[in-house]
PDB file of C-alpha atoms in Angstrom:
ATOM      1  CA  MET A1050      15.009   3.567 -63.455  1.00  0.00           C
ATOM      2  CA  PHE A1051      12.552   6.408 -62.213  1.00  0.00           C
ATOM      3  CA  ARG A1052      13.885   9.789 -62.503  1.00  0.00           C
ATOM      4  CA  GLU A1053      15.114  12.482 -60.488  1.00  0.00           C
ATOM      5  CA  LEU A1054      12.839  15.538 -60.122  1.00  0.00           C
ATOM      6  CA  ILE A1055      15.623  18.826 -61.711  1.00  0.00           C
ATOM      7  CA  ARG A1056      14.492  20.862 -59.488  1.00  0.00           C
ATOM      8  CA  LYS A1057      15.965  19.789 -56.369  1.00  0.00           C
ATOM      9  CA  ASN A1058      14.861  23.238 -54.803  1.00  0.00           C
ATOM     10  CA  ARG A1059      11.291  22.201 -54.870  1.00  0.00           C
ATOM     11  CA  LYS A1060      11.208  18.057 -53.904  1.00  0.00           C
ATOM     12  CA  LEU A1061       9.710  17.093 -50.733  1.00  0.00           C
ATOM     13  CA  GLU A1062      10.799  15.505 -47.822  1.00  0.00           C
ATOM     14  CA  ASN A1063      10.307  12.024 -47.518  1.00  0.00           C
ATOM     15  CA  ARG A1064       7.819  12.875 -43.799  1.00  0.00           C
ATOM     16  CA  GLU A1065       5.993  15.585 -46.117  1.00  0.00           C
ATOM     17  CA  CYS A1066       4.923  13.254 -49.203  1.00  0.00           C
ATOM     18  CA  ILE A1067       3.217  10.885 -46.334  1.00  0.00           C
ATOM     19  CA  GLU A1068       0.752  13.230 -44.467  1.00  0.00           C
ATOM     20  CA  LEU A1069       0.084  14.684 -47.937  1.00  0.00           C
ATOM     21  CA  LEU A1070      -1.087  10.529 -48.351  1.00  0.00           C
ATOM     22  CA  GLU A1071      -2.329  10.602 -45.062  1.00  0.00           C
ATOM     23  CA  LYS A1072      -4.586  14.441 -45.014  1.00  0.00           C
ATOM     24  CA  GLU A1073      -5.558  13.969 -48.676  1.00  0.00           C
ATOM     25  CA  THR A1074      -8.610  11.595 -49.521  1.00  0.00           C
ATOM     26  CA  ARG A1075      -8.150  11.758 -54.477  1.00  0.00           C
ATOM     27  CA  GLY A1076      -6.290  11.321 -56.349  1.00  0.00           C
ATOM     28  CA  VAL A1077      -5.511  10.093 -59.573  1.00  0.00           C
ATOM     29  CA  LEU A1078      -4.259   6.360 -60.595  1.00  0.00           C
ATOM     30  CA  ALA A1079      -3.415   5.792 -63.814  1.00  0.00           C
ATOM     31  CA  VAL A1080      -2.589   2.826 -65.465  1.00  0.00           C
ATOM     32  CA  ASN A1081      -2.199   0.967 -67.997  1.00  0.00           C
ATOM     33  CA  GLY A1082      -4.889   1.019 -70.042  1.00  0.00           C
ATOM     34  CA  ASP A1083      -6.206  -0.293 -73.328  1.00  0.00           C
ATOM     35  CA  GLY A1084      -4.231  -0.382 -76.457  1.00  0.00           C
ATOM     36  CA  GLY A1085      -0.663   1.186 -74.820  1.00  0.00           C
ATOM     37  CA  TYR A1086      -3.855   4.512 -73.584  1.00  0.00           C
ATOM     38  CA  PRO A1087      -2.963   5.382 -70.198  1.00  0.00           C
ATOM     39  CA  TYR A1088      -6.041   5.763 -68.032  1.00  0.00           C
ATOM     40  CA  ALA A1089      -6.462   7.315 -65.486  1.00  0.00           C
ATOM     41  CA  SER A1090      -9.074   7.665 -62.771  1.00  0.00           C
ATOM     42  CA  PRO A1091     -10.081   9.632 -59.606  1.00  0.00           C
ATOM     43  CA  MET A1092      -9.797   7.847 -56.551  1.00  0.00           C
ATOM     44  CA  ASN A1093     -10.159   8.025 -52.901  1.00  0.00           C
ATOM     45  CA  HIS A1094      -7.098   5.998 -50.731  1.00  0.00           C
ATOM     46  CA  TYR A1095      -6.010   4.876 -47.645  1.00  0.00           C
ATOM     47  CA  TYR A1096      -1.914   5.317 -46.582  1.00  0.00           C
ATOM     48  CA  CYS A1097      -1.702   3.044 -44.820  1.00  0.00           C
ATOM     49  CA  PRO A1098       1.421   4.040 -41.608  1.00  0.00           C
ATOM     50  CA  GLU A1099       2.110   0.077 -40.974  1.00  0.00           C
ATOM     51  CA  ASP A1100       3.671  -0.788 -43.984  1.00  0.00           C
ATOM     52  CA  GLY A1101       3.967   2.333 -46.334  1.00  0.00           C
ATOM     53  CA  CYS A1102       1.498   0.744 -49.330  1.00  0.00           C
ATOM     54  CA  VAL A1103      -1.861   3.228 -50.659  1.00  0.00           C
ATOM     55  CA  TYR A1104      -4.438   0.806 -50.656  1.00  0.00           C
ATOM     56  CA  PHE A1105      -8.005   1.740 -52.670  1.00  0.00           C
ATOM     57  CA  HIS A1106     -11.275  -0.580 -52.910  1.00  0.00           C
ATOM     58  CA  CYS A1107     -13.446  -0.848 -55.732  1.00  0.00           C
ATOM     59  CA  GLY A1108     -16.236  -3.200 -57.595  1.00  0.00           C
ATOM     60  CA  LYS A1109     -15.742  -6.476 -59.281  1.00  0.00           C
ATOM     61  CA  VAL A1110     -15.622  -4.879 -63.092  1.00  0.00           C
ATOM     62  CA  GLY A1111     -14.424  -2.807 -65.514  1.00  0.00           C
ATOM     63  CA  HIS A1112     -11.676  -0.655 -67.467  1.00  0.00           C
ATOM     64  CA  ARG A1113      -9.210  -0.550 -64.086  1.00  0.00           C
ATOM     65  CA  LEU A1114      -9.357  -4.009 -63.442  1.00  0.00           C
ATOM     66  CA  ASP A1115      -9.074  -5.562 -66.905  1.00  0.00           C
ATOM     67  CA  SER A1116      -5.723  -2.781 -66.740  1.00  0.00           C
ATOM     68  CA  ILE A1117      -3.973  -3.505 -63.673  1.00  0.00           C
ATOM     69  CA  LYS A1118      -4.581  -8.033 -64.202  1.00  0.00           C
ATOM     70  CA  ASN A1119      -2.931  -6.475 -67.338  1.00  0.00           C
ATOM     71  CA  SER A1120      -0.383  -4.704 -66.887  1.00  0.00           C
ATOM     72  CA  ASP A1121       0.476  -4.636 -61.851  1.00  0.00           C
ATOM     73  CA  LYS A1122       2.466  -0.623 -62.661  1.00  0.00           C
ATOM     74  CA  VAL A1123       1.347   2.268 -62.097  1.00  0.00           C
ATOM     75  CA  SER A1124       1.362   5.720 -60.428  1.00  0.00           C
ATOM     76  CA  PHE A1125      -0.650   7.286 -57.975  1.00  0.00           C
ATOM     77  CA  CYS A1126      -1.093  11.053 -57.414  1.00  0.00           C
ATOM     78  CA  VAL A1127      -1.876  13.315 -55.199  1.00  0.00           C
ATOM     79  CA  VAL A1128      -2.578  17.131 -54.986  1.00  0.00           C
ATOM     80  CA  GLU A1129      -3.416  19.217 -51.927  1.00  0.00           C
ATOM     81  CA  LYS A1130      -5.783  22.356 -52.317  1.00  0.00           C
ATOM     82  CA  GLY A1131      -2.878  25.321 -52.262  1.00  0.00           C
ATOM     83  CA  GLU A1132      -2.682  28.223 -50.445  1.00  0.00           C
ATOM     84  CA  LYS A1133      -2.395  30.942 -51.171  1.00  0.00           C
ATOM     85  CA  VAL A1134      -0.453  34.069 -49.757  1.00  0.00           C
ATOM     86  CA  GLU A1135      -2.316  37.236 -48.653  1.00  0.00           C
ATOM     87  CA  GLY A1136      -1.050  40.014 -51.229  1.00  0.00           C
ATOM     88  CA  ASP A1137      -0.828  36.936 -53.608  1.00  0.00           C
ATOM     89  CA  TRP A1138      -2.936  36.404 -56.491  1.00  0.00           C
ATOM     90  CA  ALA A1139      -0.087  32.817 -56.863  1.00  0.00           C
ATOM     91  CA  LEU A1140      -1.160  29.493 -54.838  1.00  0.00           C
ATOM     92  CA  ARG A1141       0.934  27.225 -52.615  1.00  0.00           C
ATOM     93  CA  VAL A1142       1.067  23.749 -53.468  1.00  0.00           C
ATOM     94  CA  ARG A1143       2.416  20.385 -52.723  1.00  0.00           C
ATOM     95  CA  SER A1144       2.086  17.744 -54.971  1.00  0.00           C
ATOM     96  CA  VAL A1145       3.307  13.679 -54.170  1.00  0.00           C
ATOM     97  CA  ILE A1146       3.047  11.382 -57.666  1.00  0.00           C
ATOM     98  CA  ILE A1147       3.811   7.244 -56.733  1.00  0.00           C
ATOM     99  CA  PHE A1148       5.776   4.536 -58.456  1.00  0.00           C
ATOM    100  CA  GLY A1149       4.949   1.293 -58.547  1.00  0.00           C
ATOM    101  CA  LYS A1150       3.542  -2.534 -58.416  1.00  0.00           C
ATOM    102  CA  ILE A1151      -0.269  -3.114 -56.898  1.00  0.00           C
ATOM    103  CA  GLU A1152      -2.026  -6.637 -56.523  1.00  0.00           C
ATOM    104  CA  ILE A1153      -6.143  -7.439 -55.534  1.00  0.00           C
ATOM    105  CA  ILE A1154      -7.071  -8.670 -52.908  1.00  0.00           C
ATOM    106  CA  ASP A1155     -10.189 -10.612 -52.720  1.00  0.00           C
ATOM    107  CA  ASP A1156      -9.661 -11.425 -48.474  1.00  0.00           C
ATOM    108  CA  GLN A1157     -12.685 -10.458 -47.186  1.00  0.00           C
ATOM    109  CA  ASP A1158     -11.145  -9.269 -44.166  1.00  0.00           C
ATOM    110  CA  GLU A1159      -8.489  -7.485 -44.884  1.00  0.00           C
ATOM    111  CA  ILE A1160     -11.148  -5.511 -47.542  1.00  0.00           C
ATOM    112  CA  SER A1161     -12.982  -4.592 -44.589  1.00  0.00           C
ATOM    113  CA  ARG A1162      -9.662  -3.674 -42.703  1.00  0.00           C
ATOM    114  CA  ILE A1163      -9.105  -1.126 -44.754  1.00  0.00           C
ATOM    115  CA  ALA A1164     -12.291  -0.658 -45.692  1.00  0.00           C
ATOM    116  CA  TYR A1165     -12.492   0.797 -42.316  1.00  0.00           C
ATOM    117  CA  ALA A1166      -9.207   2.960 -42.404  1.00  0.00           C
ATOM    118  CA  LEU A1167     -10.452   4.782 -45.605  1.00  0.00           C
ATOM    119  CA  SER A1168     -13.889   5.656 -44.131  1.00  0.00           C
ATOM    120  CA  ARG A1169     -12.762   7.370 -41.121  1.00  0.00           C
ATOM    121  CA  LYS A1170     -10.362   9.948 -42.891  1.00  0.00           C
ATOM    122  CA  PHE A1171     -14.835  10.341 -44.423  1.00  0.00           C
ATOM    123  CA  THR A1172     -17.169  10.049 -41.442  1.00  0.00           C
ATOM    124  CA  SER A1173     -16.443   9.101 -37.833  1.00  0.00           C
ATOM    125  CA  ASP A1174     -19.870   7.844 -37.809  1.00  0.00           C
ATOM    126  CA  GLU A1175     -19.075   3.924 -36.554  1.00  0.00           C
ATOM    127  CA  GLU A1176     -22.545   3.091 -37.249  1.00  0.00           C
ATOM    128  CA  TYR A1177     -22.320   4.143 -40.422  1.00  0.00           C
ATOM    129  CA  ILE A1178     -18.946   2.717 -41.642  1.00  0.00           C
ATOM    130  CA  ARG A1179     -19.831  -0.882 -39.831  1.00  0.00           C
ATOM    131  CA  ASN A1180     -23.254  -0.598 -42.195  1.00  0.00           C
ATOM    132  CA  GLU A1181     -21.563   0.280 -45.294  1.00  0.00           C
ATOM    133  CA  ILE A1182     -19.230  -2.149 -45.062  1.00  0.00           C
ATOM    134  CA  ALA A1183     -21.529  -5.277 -44.378  1.00  0.00           C
ATOM    135  CA  LYS A1184     -24.013  -4.269 -46.585  1.00  0.00           C
ATOM    136  CA  PHE A1185     -20.995  -3.693 -49.439  1.00  0.00           C
ATOM    137  CA  ALA A1186     -18.012  -5.213 -48.052  1.00  0.00           C
ATOM    138  CA  LYS A1187     -18.943  -8.894 -50.127  1.00  0.00           C
ATOM    139  CA  GLU A1188     -19.119  -6.664 -53.643  1.00  0.00           C
ATOM    140  CA  THR A1189     -15.685  -4.241 -52.852  1.00  0.00           C
ATOM    141  CA  LEU A1190     -12.160  -6.090 -54.007  1.00  0.00           C
ATOM    142  CA  LEU A1191      -9.161  -4.129 -52.479  1.00  0.00           C
ATOM    143  CA  LEU A1192      -5.888  -2.940 -54.246  1.00  0.00           C
ATOM    144  CA  LYS A1193      -2.414  -2.834 -53.141  1.00  0.00           C
ATOM    145  CA  LEU A1194      -0.098  -0.393 -54.774  1.00  0.00           C
ATOM    146  CA  THR A1195       3.504  -1.090 -53.205  1.00  0.00           C
ATOM    147  CA  PRO A1196       5.178   2.256 -53.400  1.00  0.00           C
ATOM    148  CA  GLU A1197       8.671   1.724 -55.489  1.00  0.00           C
ATOM    149  CA  HIS A1198       9.522   5.618 -56.030  1.00  0.00           C
ATOM    150  CA  ILE A1199       8.230   8.634 -53.799  1.00  0.00           C
ATOM    151  CA  CYS A1200       8.301  11.768 -54.391  1.00  0.00           C
ATOM    152  CA  GLY A1201       6.591  15.374 -53.768  1.00  0.00           C
ATOM    153  CA  LYS A1202       7.020  18.848 -55.227  1.00  0.00           C
ATOM    154  CA  LYS A1203       5.492  22.516 -53.625  1.00  0.00           C
ATOM    155  CA  VAL A1204       5.326  24.782 -56.611  1.00  0.00           C
ATOM    156  CA  LYS A1205       4.161  28.582 -56.075  1.00  0.00           C
ATOM    157  CA  GLU A1206       1.748  29.491 -59.671  1.00  0.00           C
ATOM    158  CA  SER A1207       2.972  31.745 -61.327  1.00  0.00           C
TER     159      SER A1207
END
């Protein structure tokens, strides 16, 4: 059902895809939006090694949430900043695309647990994290993306 990379020599191994998902803090989540148009928006994410799912937090209303309620099929793309080799202008960049199904989680314990893990990607300030979760967890939903297909690739711009 999912297409394979045409340039197989650029394909990332699964472990490299997971490493990228764990390391990077943001990606773009694409949903089936209004009128058949895709709706894609940047999102902070947390990859959970225990269940292999990707989690996002969001508010309780909006275009993204309405779209998810109509169709649970999504894609999520993460692209790293890339690096240059001295003497060469071209960047070497890795990216990962996930196709899967997303569900809305409204369990406060689960929201707090994942919000904590996500926050640790940005800060180690425990007091700040606890305060933010205490203030905003009740206004937050959790989105759980269960991957059906993960594919990554590396490219050298030219």
